[in-house]
Amino acid sequence: MKTLCLLLALALIAALPMTALAEESSLYVKKVENLPEDFIFGMDASCVPALEQSGVKYYDFNGEETDVYKVLADNGVNYIRVRIWNDPFNSDGKGYGGGNCDIGNAVAIGRRATQYGMKLLVNFHYSDFWADPAKQMVPKAWVGMDIEQKTEAVYQFTLDCLQQLKDAGVDVGMVQIGNETNNYMCGEKTWFNIQYLMQAGARATREIFPEALVALHFANPEKTGSYDNYAKKMDYYQVDYDVFASSYYPYWHGSLDNLTDTLSSIARTYGKKVMVMETSYAYTGADTDFNGNTIGDGGAIIKDYPFTVQGQANHLRSLTDAIVNNTENGIGVVYWEGTWISVGGESWEENHALWEQYGSGWASSYAAAYDAADAGRYYGGCAVDNQALFDEHGKPLESLKVFRLMREGNEIAPVADALEDVTIICDLNAPLALPETVNAVMTDDSKQAIPVQWNFTEEMDSQMHSSGVAQYTITGQAGGMEARCYVSMVEYNYLRDYSFEENSTAWQITDLCKADELYIEDKKTDSLTGTRHMHFWSAAQNSVEFTVEQQALNLPGGKYRFTVSIMGGDAGATDIYAYAKVNGETVATAPMGITGYGNWDTAVTPEFTCADGDTVVVGVYVKCQGAGNGAWGKIDDALLNSVK
Ligand code: CA
């Protein structure tokens, strides 16, 4: 019996590590050191009720349909942020959309957050619809109020909303007075007026929830000096607040170092807590609800990580680490609308009907009554469904676990998570060599070259070489993922700094007659392309004679032609030509002339041949007698192209 007990005990101990691995996850997560127990991991989940009315269901990691606020709480989210619009409905009671986020919606969400042990972060827009740096429209009911009346209105509205939350037993931890109030708020455009409104909101908050933090929220930390200016204004007007909060969307909002430096400076100078009030990251470039997304695979955006579930987690982890370890008084990070997913219809029409009826899209057509210029024209669905932490069916993405995993880390062996695209520029007359490996972005964000198999045939090869200048996408397989190689078939230019833009030493200038001016000039209006070109001028007669030439490096043996352009004037008799030399011997020339400002003359030499290893030099010889104000000219855009 005793032996059996011992065996059982041993078996239990052996089984323990398995059950203790509640955090078992395929996510790679490096531990965030010094992460405080009470660090704010927030989720703006304002749209959930409207989505649920539209038929959306949420699930936990076991696949069980569950209250999404419980799923969030179970995964380390400890704050729910909710926006409040004063009256997001038209005169027929039709909602403007974006969740129709009035105080009733906030109370319903607040109850659920409180039920699962999370605090509520109340986000007053003091508008009837979206407020952001570009838009701070006054609520309908407050139109025409002077600043004194509006201040009282803000105070009463805040007081009333917070009282409703308090009466409902909601645990309010923070109240945000205004949303992204960069120089505008509630229709006011001067800080002298805005500060009254902020004071009023803060005063109401202190009365109803004296324990809650009062936050102000701004955007665009990348705009140098702007945050310091806001903080200085708040200080000057003695606005009563605790937290200086920032949006941080990495695609637009500058570097993490800039963010943490900027926030730290405010924390230090004004003794405030600081935090990231909004952030998000795409887990896919794809759209799931027939309404195009703000962030896709293309466009001029900063993409620090691949658009994958792991990429989302890596963004959140690095941002959290930066706020915890690189920011003074950093208290939290709030993810924006990570629960806003597709309403699930099979077509735009189906979804559109739901967006209109329940306000589950970013704006309904009814918003035209309030915001005709924007929402009234571009109303539709969700533009951030690819940045949610739930998939289109409401199943949590593995990235949702990052909040918990950051505490202890989950530093498992990294695996390939995404592939870097390959870009090749290939001369039409040169062989196309596709690489044998592509770079995989590993789950720990390191890079590793892995073998690739391209879907590339001889037929494709010859077709690409015989179809002129064109772009192609070649696909392949690497590490179980699709690799892409973008090939541009071009008339390749074998010269460096062909347009004189780089101030490089590629060009050799030899002044044969002491010209007054002979240099590369930065003057867009005098350049053929770009802003720079080769410039010459000399007052005296017969004082312009020079060559400007370049030796082509590693030129493969073959047939070539050289092209270059010139303009100028006051030249008198001239001897100007483009030339090519092979091993010191001139093998091709083309005459050039200068006839006046803007009259670019483009010379193309006859074809010439060189062998591998030959020294090939191309250039322009210029000799002007000069007339009038002295000969002058500009040389630009030199091309050394292969010829079939
Ligand atoms: Ca969408």
XYZ file of C-alpha atoms and ligand atoms in Angstrom:
645
model
C 0.000 0.000 0.000
C 2.732 2.374 0.995
C 4.660 1.575 -2.158
C 1.604 2.154 -4.253
C 1.053 5.559 -2.653
C 4.631 6.497 -3.329
C 4.264 5.408 -6.928
C 1.097 7.449 -7.255
C 2.809 10.468 -5.777
C 5.680 10.056 -8.207
C 3.230 9.776 -11.065
C 1.539 12.969 -9.921
C 4.828 14.810 -9.755
C 5.725 13.522 -13.199
C 2.401 14.761 -14.517
C 2.718 18.208 -12.926
C 4.942 19.866 -15.509
C 2.397 18.952 -18.177
C -0.510 20.573 -16.381
C 1.637 23.516 -15.280
C 2.183 24.356 -18.943
C -1.069 26.279 -19.112
C 0.778 28.801 -21.247
C 1.873 26.262 -23.812
C 1.996 28.175 -27.041
C 3.610 28.170 -30.456
C 4.372 31.875 -29.983
C 7.959 32.859 -29.387
C 7.911 35.435 -26.608
C 10.948 36.884 -24.918
C 10.283 37.712 -21.304
C 9.780 41.404 -20.528
C 11.980 42.073 -17.524
C 10.733 44.256 -14.652
C 7.126 43.992 -15.819
C 5.022 45.263 -12.890
C 2.158 43.058 -11.711
C -0.286 45.949 -12.177
C 1.002 47.064 -15.574
C -2.004 48.059 -17.680
C -2.716 45.683 -20.527
C -5.757 47.292 -22.068
C -8.065 46.359 -24.892
C -10.348 48.827 -26.573
C -13.387 46.621 -27.187
C -16.061 49.230 -27.883
C -17.715 47.554 -30.875
C -18.434 44.168 -29.308
C -22.156 44.647 -28.497
C -22.887 45.911 -32.034
C -20.955 42.965 -33.472
C -22.811 40.505 -31.267
C -26.131 41.968 -32.420
C -24.872 41.446 -35.969
C -24.402 37.752 -35.229
C -20.740 37.620 -34.256
C -19.739 34.935 -31.751
C -16.473 34.712 -29.854
C -14.649 31.623 -28.630
C -11.988 30.721 -26.111
C -8.834 28.732 -26.846
C -10.747 25.482 -26.279
C -13.152 26.373 -29.062
C -16.019 27.011 -26.621
C -18.304 29.964 -27.328
C -17.487 32.375 -24.494
C -18.056 35.962 -23.455
C -15.218 37.715 -25.264
C -14.534 39.896 -22.213
C -13.873 36.716 -20.239
C -11.549 35.484 -22.977
C -9.670 38.775 -22.756
C -9.466 38.648 -18.953
C -8.335 35.017 -19.003
C -5.506 36.029 -21.314
C -4.027 38.805 -19.238
C -6.030 41.851 -20.300
C -6.821 43.871 -17.176
C -8.390 47.023 -18.624
C -11.213 47.448 -21.128
C -11.286 50.774 -22.936
C -14.583 52.060 -24.269
C -15.306 55.222 -26.237
C -18.330 57.324 -25.508
C -20.038 59.522 -28.063
C -22.682 61.907 -26.792
C -25.435 61.043 -29.258
C -24.388 58.860 -32.207
C -27.900 58.673 -33.697
C -29.838 60.646 -36.290
C -33.271 62.170 -35.664
C -34.932 58.841 -36.552
C -32.818 57.040 -33.958
C -30.626 55.352 -36.588
C -27.077 54.791 -35.373
C -24.049 56.378 -37.016
C -22.083 53.102 -36.657
C -18.648 52.456 -35.201
C -20.501 50.480 -32.528
C -23.072 53.229 -31.840
C -20.993 53.881 -28.732
C -23.184 55.892 -26.399
C -23.207 55.753 -22.603
C -25.620 52.793 -22.658
C -23.105 50.788 -24.635
C -20.367 51.802 -22.189
C -22.435 50.707 -19.186
C -23.152 47.322 -20.782
C -19.465 46.794 -21.578
C -18.399 48.145 -18.182
C -20.596 45.612 -16.377
C -19.031 42.741 -18.292
C -15.489 44.029 -17.765
C -16.148 44.392 -14.041
C -17.692 40.914 -13.886
C -14.408 39.438 -15.118
C -12.225 41.505 -12.828
C -11.075 44.118 -15.301
C -11.165 47.881 -14.869
C -12.862 50.203 -17.344
C -11.020 52.978 -19.162
C -13.648 55.506 -20.173
C -12.807 57.380 -23.341
C -14.890 60.535 -23.793
C -14.735 61.896 -27.342
C -17.079 64.824 -26.520
C -18.476 64.483 -30.010
C -21.370 62.574 -31.561
C -18.974 60.494 -33.656
C -15.282 59.805 -34.265
C -12.861 62.370 -32.837
C -9.222 62.307 -33.941
C -6.467 64.833 -34.761
C -8.279 65.886 -37.941
C -11.826 65.882 -36.591
C -13.221 67.199 -33.300
C -16.835 68.013 -34.138
C -19.016 69.491 -31.431
C -22.041 67.364 -30.393
C -25.310 68.391 -32.057
C -26.839 69.435 -28.762
C -23.940 71.779 -27.995
C -23.791 73.649 -31.296
C -23.839 77.391 -30.754
C -22.794 77.257 -27.109
C -20.208 79.748 -25.948
C -17.206 78.385 -24.079
C -18.769 78.956 -20.685
C -21.883 76.994 -21.604
C -19.845 74.277 -23.281
C -17.622 73.922 -20.240
C -20.700 73.390 -18.101
C -22.075 70.922 -20.676
C -18.845 68.882 -20.606
C -18.928 68.870 -16.827
C -22.581 67.760 -16.607
C -22.241 65.158 -19.368
C -19.138 63.648 -17.770
C -20.743 63.719 -14.345
C -23.908 62.061 -15.629
C -22.127 59.316 -17.606
C -19.765 58.472 -14.767
C -22.666 58.405 -12.306
C -24.445 55.866 -14.541
C -21.321 53.719 -14.599
C -20.984 54.028 -10.851
C -24.639 53.136 -10.317
C -24.102 50.039 -12.460
C -21.238 48.991 -10.212
C -18.606 49.397 -12.913
C -14.995 49.488 -11.748
C -13.718 52.604 -13.523
C -9.929 52.828 -13.320
C -9.221 55.647 -15.719
C -11.094 58.398 -17.501
C -9.841 59.962 -20.670
C -10.841 63.565 -21.320
C -10.971 63.845 -25.096
C -9.580 61.617 -27.810
C -6.413 62.463 -29.762
C -6.873 66.142 -28.914
C -4.011 67.549 -30.983
C -4.885 71.264 -30.802
C -8.613 70.631 -31.262
C -11.383 69.402 -28.989
C -15.144 69.467 -29.146
C -15.135 72.099 -31.884
C -12.725 74.373 -29.984
C -9.463 75.346 -31.626
C -7.582 77.331 -29.020
C -5.862 75.952 -25.951
C -7.332 78.821 -23.975
C -10.784 77.273 -24.582
C -9.767 73.609 -24.717
C -8.256 73.758 -21.249
C -11.618 74.792 -19.769
C -13.204 71.681 -21.265
C -10.403 69.439 -20.000
C -10.657 70.977 -16.551
C -14.420 70.371 -16.551
C -14.020 66.701 -17.500
C -11.329 66.200 -14.880
C -13.413 67.914 -12.192
C -16.408 65.654 -12.859
C -14.164 62.576 -12.791
C -12.611 63.533 -9.433
C -16.119 63.926 -7.993
C -17.525 60.581 -9.095
C -14.401 58.389 -9.172
C -11.784 60.049 -6.949
C -9.554 56.973 -7.205
C -9.560 56.912 -11.006
C -6.707 58.291 -13.080
C -7.444 61.230 -15.362
C -5.791 60.869 -18.749
C -5.273 63.193 -21.704
C -4.681 61.587 -25.065
C -2.696 62.815 -28.028
C -1.458 61.423 -31.327
C 1.533 61.825 -33.629
C 4.535 61.529 -31.293
C 6.674 61.665 -34.439
C 5.943 65.382 -34.845
C 8.952 66.927 -33.189
C 8.144 69.168 -30.266
C 4.360 68.740 -30.474
C 3.977 66.660 -27.280
C 6.213 68.960 -25.331
C 4.067 71.833 -26.534
C 0.845 70.123 -25.375
C 2.320 69.275 -21.987
C 3.592 72.818 -21.584
C 0.139 74.207 -22.348
C -1.480 71.838 -19.823
C 1.069 72.925 -17.257
C 0.570 76.606 -17.991
C -3.204 76.301 -17.570
C -2.753 73.960 -14.601
C -4.992 71.294 -16.081
C -5.573 68.589 -13.482
C -4.543 65.233 -14.995
C -2.440 62.184 -14.120
C -1.614 60.439 -17.381
C -0.185 61.796 -20.628
C -1.181 59.152 -23.176
C -0.215 58.631 -26.793
C -1.446 56.674 -29.765
C 1.302 54.598 -31.320
C 0.650 52.991 -34.679
C 4.108 51.921 -35.804
C 3.292 52.359 -39.481
C 3.049 56.124 -39.098
C 4.115 57.229 -35.643
C 7.893 57.192 -35.774
C 10.394 54.996 -33.979
C 9.971 53.376 -30.594
C 13.031 55.271 -29.377
C 11.418 58.556 -30.330
C 8.207 57.541 -28.569
C 9.937 56.564 -25.340
C 12.231 59.618 -25.377
C 9.270 61.925 -25.934
C 7.113 60.342 -23.230
C 10.020 60.121 -20.760
C 10.748 63.788 -21.204
C 7.149 64.658 -20.311
C 7.146 62.238 -17.367
C 10.335 63.874 -16.062
C 9.463 67.482 -16.721
C 5.862 67.476 -15.556
C 5.782 64.541 -13.150
C 3.123 62.649 -15.124
C 2.470 58.987 -15.750
C 2.668 58.101 -19.429
C 1.272 55.283 -21.548
C 0.324 54.065 -25.002
C -3.422 54.549 -25.331
C -3.837 52.945 -28.759
C -1.801 50.562 -30.832
C -2.387 47.649 -33.179
C -0.637 45.460 -35.718
C -1.816 43.444 -38.706
C -1.720 39.645 -38.619
C -2.543 39.440 -42.311
C -2.643 41.716 -45.311
C -5.996 40.216 -46.281
C -9.436 41.686 -45.720
C -12.252 39.564 -44.324
C -15.387 41.729 -44.471
C -15.485 43.239 -47.982
C -14.494 46.640 -46.597
C -10.912 47.552 -47.457
C -8.498 47.876 -44.538
C -6.379 50.814 -43.406
C -3.281 48.649 -43.492
C -2.563 46.210 -46.287
C 0.531 44.718 -47.839
C 1.240 47.641 -50.150
C 1.733 51.354 -49.674
C 4.340 53.505 -48.004
C 4.089 52.128 -44.495
C 6.681 51.063 -41.970
C 6.459 47.330 -41.413
C 8.648 46.380 -38.469
C 7.471 42.770 -38.450
C 5.773 40.467 -40.928
C 1.993 40.698 -41.017
C 1.586 37.423 -39.151
C 0.154 36.349 -35.813
C 3.715 36.172 -34.490
C 4.406 39.616 -35.982
C 1.495 41.009 -33.947
C 2.899 39.438 -30.794
C 6.398 40.724 -31.543
C 5.065 44.251 -31.975
C 3.174 44.118 -28.684
C 6.129 42.610 -26.884
C 8.642 45.188 -28.132
C 6.262 48.064 -27.424
C 5.585 46.780 -23.916
C 9.285 46.285 -23.268
C 9.934 49.849 -24.454
C 7.260 51.301 -22.148
C 8.353 49.195 -19.163
C 12.118 49.403 -19.499
C 12.853 52.425 -21.626
C 10.226 54.938 -20.503
C 9.953 56.875 -17.261
C 6.657 56.355 -15.429
C 5.303 54.117 -18.213
C 2.158 52.469 -16.871
C 0.497 50.645 -19.737
C -0.269 49.684 -23.305
C -3.791 49.550 -24.746
C -4.573 47.664 -27.931
C -7.160 49.289 -30.168
C -10.292 47.351 -31.134
C -8.625 43.934 -31.120
C -12.118 42.420 -31.030
C -13.451 44.222 -34.116
C -13.879 41.487 -36.675
C -16.051 40.799 -39.700
C -19.794 40.591 -39.152
C -19.471 37.376 -41.128
C -21.691 37.822 -44.190
C -20.881 36.197 -47.519
C -20.959 39.416 -49.506
C -20.612 43.168 -49.182
C -24.396 43.520 -49.509
C -25.035 41.087 -46.674
C -22.521 42.819 -44.405
C -23.706 46.269 -45.417
C -27.217 45.444 -44.217
C -25.801 44.455 -40.800
C -23.550 47.531 -40.576
C -26.542 49.738 -41.289
C -28.897 47.990 -38.906
C -26.594 47.483 -35.925
C -23.866 50.079 -36.405
C -21.182 47.399 -36.613
C -19.231 49.041 -39.437
C -17.011 52.100 -39.043
C -19.879 54.309 -40.204
C -23.404 53.852 -41.496
C -25.050 55.959 -44.161
C -27.043 57.603 -41.346
C -23.839 59.318 -40.211
C -24.278 61.666 -43.173
C -26.605 63.708 -40.976
C -23.658 64.596 -38.746
C -20.506 64.100 -40.805
C -21.534 64.439 -44.443
C -18.057 65.080 -45.829
C -16.414 61.874 -44.579
C -18.651 59.259 -42.939
C -21.584 60.330 -45.091
C -19.614 59.517 -48.237
C -17.315 56.656 -47.279
C -19.436 54.741 -44.754
C -18.832 50.989 -44.591
C -17.516 48.102 -42.521
C -14.409 47.406 -40.531
C -11.049 48.722 -41.700
C -9.057 46.977 -38.960
C -10.343 43.389 -39.019
C -6.855 42.283 -40.107
C -5.449 43.868 -36.932
C -7.790 42.100 -34.523
C -6.556 39.493 -32.057
C -9.415 37.227 -33.142
C -9.857 35.660 -36.561
C -12.845 36.353 -38.782
C -14.803 33.561 -37.066
C -14.215 34.918 -33.555
C -11.539 32.403 -32.593
C -8.715 33.958 -30.582
C -5.390 34.238 -32.368
C -2.342 32.829 -30.632
C -1.097 36.431 -30.351
C -3.744 37.083 -27.688
C -1.593 34.992 -25.348
C 1.274 37.469 -25.561
C -0.005 39.539 -22.610
C 0.436 36.583 -20.274
C 3.483 35.107 -21.966
C 5.455 38.362 -21.659
C 5.527 37.889 -17.900
C 7.534 34.674 -17.885
C 8.611 34.453 -21.509
C 8.120 31.559 -23.902
C 11.513 31.345 -25.521
C 10.961 28.222 -27.586
C 13.105 27.243 -30.575
C 12.458 29.811 -33.318
C 10.931 28.614 -36.581
C 10.415 30.299 -39.935
C 7.385 32.587 -39.754
C 7.446 34.550 -42.997
C 9.571 34.947 -46.086
C 11.187 38.103 -47.318
C 10.331 38.933 -50.909
C 13.187 38.926 -53.390
C 13.619 41.741 -55.892
C 15.809 41.339 -58.948
C 16.647 43.813 -61.672
C 17.790 41.921 -64.738
C 19.167 43.228 -67.999
C 17.157 42.008 -70.973
C 20.386 40.759 -72.492
C 21.827 39.093 -69.392
C 20.904 35.696 -67.955
C 18.361 35.713 -65.121
C 19.771 33.998 -62.034
C 17.204 33.361 -59.303
C 18.640 32.943 -55.794
C 18.903 29.479 -54.263
C 17.829 30.720 -50.836
C 15.411 33.276 -49.468
C 15.486 34.988 -46.103
C 13.029 33.611 -43.609
C 11.939 35.892 -40.783
C 12.060 33.609 -37.751
C 9.561 33.770 -34.910
C 12.200 35.479 -32.742
C 12.574 38.095 -35.507
C 16.019 36.872 -36.533
C 16.659 36.083 -40.175
C 17.820 32.839 -41.707
C 18.486 31.930 -45.333
C 16.545 28.814 -46.325
C 16.483 26.879 -49.634
C 13.835 27.841 -52.147
C 12.317 26.036 -55.113
C 11.142 28.489 -57.804
C 8.310 27.779 -60.229
C 10.458 28.856 -63.152
C 10.774 27.213 -66.561
C 12.979 27.715 -69.590
C 9.904 28.878 -71.486
C 9.295 31.614 -68.911
C 12.959 32.558 -69.061
C 13.037 33.013 -72.822
C 9.670 34.762 -72.862
C 10.874 37.261 -70.243
C 14.009 37.993 -72.249
C 12.127 38.544 -75.493
C 9.217 40.681 -74.250
C 11.002 43.963 -73.610
C 10.951 46.021 -70.449
C 8.411 44.469 -68.050
C 7.796 43.318 -64.463
C 7.157 39.727 -63.402
C 6.336 37.876 -60.183
C 7.831 34.424 -59.848
C 6.546 32.249 -57.036
C 8.264 29.409 -55.256
C 8.234 27.266 -52.122
C 10.472 27.619 -49.080
C 9.925 26.302 -45.569
C 6.340 25.354 -46.417
C 5.492 28.920 -47.412
C 5.093 30.692 -50.710
C 8.153 32.677 -51.767
C 7.923 35.573 -54.176
C 10.535 37.018 -56.479
C 9.765 40.275 -58.229
C 11.771 40.551 -61.432
C 12.135 43.734 -63.422
C 13.447 43.093 -66.905
C 15.184 46.323 -67.853
C 17.629 47.910 -70.179
C 20.194 47.841 -67.431
C 22.408 50.878 -66.989
C 25.978 49.760 -66.263
C 27.038 53.205 -65.046
C 27.086 54.335 -61.446
C 25.559 57.662 -60.407
C 24.173 58.000 -63.917
C 22.324 61.243 -63.124
C 25.028 62.891 -60.922
C 22.688 62.718 -57.914
C 25.010 60.935 -55.506
C 28.061 63.228 -55.533
C 30.016 60.021 -56.001
C 33.575 59.666 -57.268
C 32.323 57.577 -60.188
C 32.759 60.506 -62.566
C 36.178 61.880 -63.389
C 36.283 65.506 -64.480
C 39.368 66.716 -66.371
C 39.589 70.465 -66.944
C 41.792 71.051 -69.986
C 41.510 74.836 -70.083
C 40.843 76.302 -66.595
C 37.110 76.972 -66.841
C 35.648 79.438 -64.306
C 33.016 76.901 -63.214
C 33.117 73.156 -63.697
C 31.364 71.008 -61.105
C 28.336 68.940 -60.229
C 25.571 71.428 -59.472
C 22.486 70.962 -57.300
C 19.747 72.817 -59.192
C 16.579 70.947 -60.086
C 15.446 73.398 -62.761
C 18.656 72.891 -64.703
C 18.671 69.079 -64.397
C 17.236 66.673 -66.925
C 16.143 64.354 -64.096
C 16.706 64.578 -60.349
C 18.208 67.718 -58.868
C 21.875 67.461 -59.882
C 23.859 67.588 -63.120
C 27.330 68.404 -64.449
C 27.628 72.183 -64.851
C 30.131 74.339 -66.758
C 30.585 78.054 -67.454
C 33.515 80.219 -68.346
C 33.600 83.929 -69.303
C 36.689 84.182 -71.462
C 36.812 82.926 -75.038
C 38.364 79.515 -75.538
C 38.350 78.741 -71.827
C 35.961 75.776 -71.954
C 37.571 72.454 -72.711
C 37.062 69.406 -70.515
C 36.110 65.788 -70.345
C 33.761 64.099 -67.875
C 34.055 60.334 -67.990
C 33.468 57.118 -66.082
C 35.036 53.704 -66.212
C 32.361 51.011 -66.197
C 33.126 48.399 -63.536
C 32.822 44.649 -64.085
C 31.256 45.076 -67.482
C 30.496 41.661 -68.996
C 31.815 41.180 -72.532
C 29.215 42.107 -75.154
C 27.780 44.832 -77.339
C 26.871 48.221 -75.862
C 25.815 51.757 -76.662
C 26.312 54.938 -74.664
C 23.688 57.663 -74.315
C 24.065 61.102 -72.682
C 22.352 64.509 -72.825
C 23.517 68.116 -72.875
C 22.046 71.614 -73.012
C 23.641 75.047 -72.899
C 24.267 78.326 -74.728
C 26.556 81.224 -75.608
C 28.906 78.619 -76.976
C 30.155 80.001 -80.287
C 31.958 77.345 -82.287
C 31.895 73.998 -80.488
C 33.387 70.555 -80.619
C 31.257 68.368 -78.352
C 30.781 64.605 -78.523
C 29.980 61.519 -76.487
C 32.578 58.783 -76.684
C 33.374 55.242 -75.659
C 36.907 53.877 -75.230
C 37.917 50.255 -74.932
C 41.384 49.675 -73.503
C 42.265 53.328 -74.170
C 41.168 53.354 -77.796
C 38.153 55.391 -78.904
C 35.707 52.929 -80.471
C 32.535 55.002 -80.830
C 31.548 58.688 -80.811
C 28.368 60.704 -81.290
C 28.332 64.485 -81.882
C 26.392 66.793 -79.547
C 25.308 70.423 -79.781
C 24.163 73.173 -77.428
C 21.592 75.621 -78.710
C 19.853 77.252 -75.737
C 18.321 76.835 -72.311
C 16.193 73.712 -71.963
C 17.071 72.348 -75.423
C 18.462 69.011 -74.299
C 20.401 67.210 -77.016
C 20.650 63.470 -76.469
C 23.513 61.642 -78.167
C 23.559 57.876 -78.715
C 26.837 56.314 -79.805
C 26.971 53.547 -82.366
C 27.219 50.046 -80.899
C 30.628 48.925 -79.769
C 31.989 45.630 -78.529
C 34.136 44.686 -75.562
C 35.380 41.450 -74.079
C 35.327 40.283 -70.445
C 38.048 42.142 -68.549
C 38.438 45.008 -71.027
C 38.717 48.546 -69.631
C 35.669 50.454 -70.877
C 35.417 54.211 -70.382
C 32.544 56.407 -71.567
C 32.305 60.186 -71.403
C 31.711 63.546 -72.993
C 34.306 65.836 -74.547
C 33.340 69.513 -74.572
C 35.168 72.379 -76.264
C 33.523 75.798 -76.749
C 34.933 78.945 -78.262
C 32.428 80.988 -76.275
C 30.253 83.929 -77.295
C 28.403 86.674 -75.452
C 28.288 85.991 -71.702
C 30.616 82.999 -71.885
C 29.847 79.424 -72.826
C 27.755 77.464 -70.364
C 26.062 74.113 -70.276
C 24.632 71.173 -68.365
C 25.243 67.457 -68.846
C 22.910 64.827 -67.375
C 21.603 61.242 -67.498
C 24.313 58.972 -68.889
C 23.281 55.438 -69.884
C 25.469 52.493 -70.822
C 23.105 49.801 -72.119
C 23.766 46.419 -73.606
C 22.587 45.699 -77.134
C 21.459 42.370 -78.486
Ca -12.103 45.114 -43.698
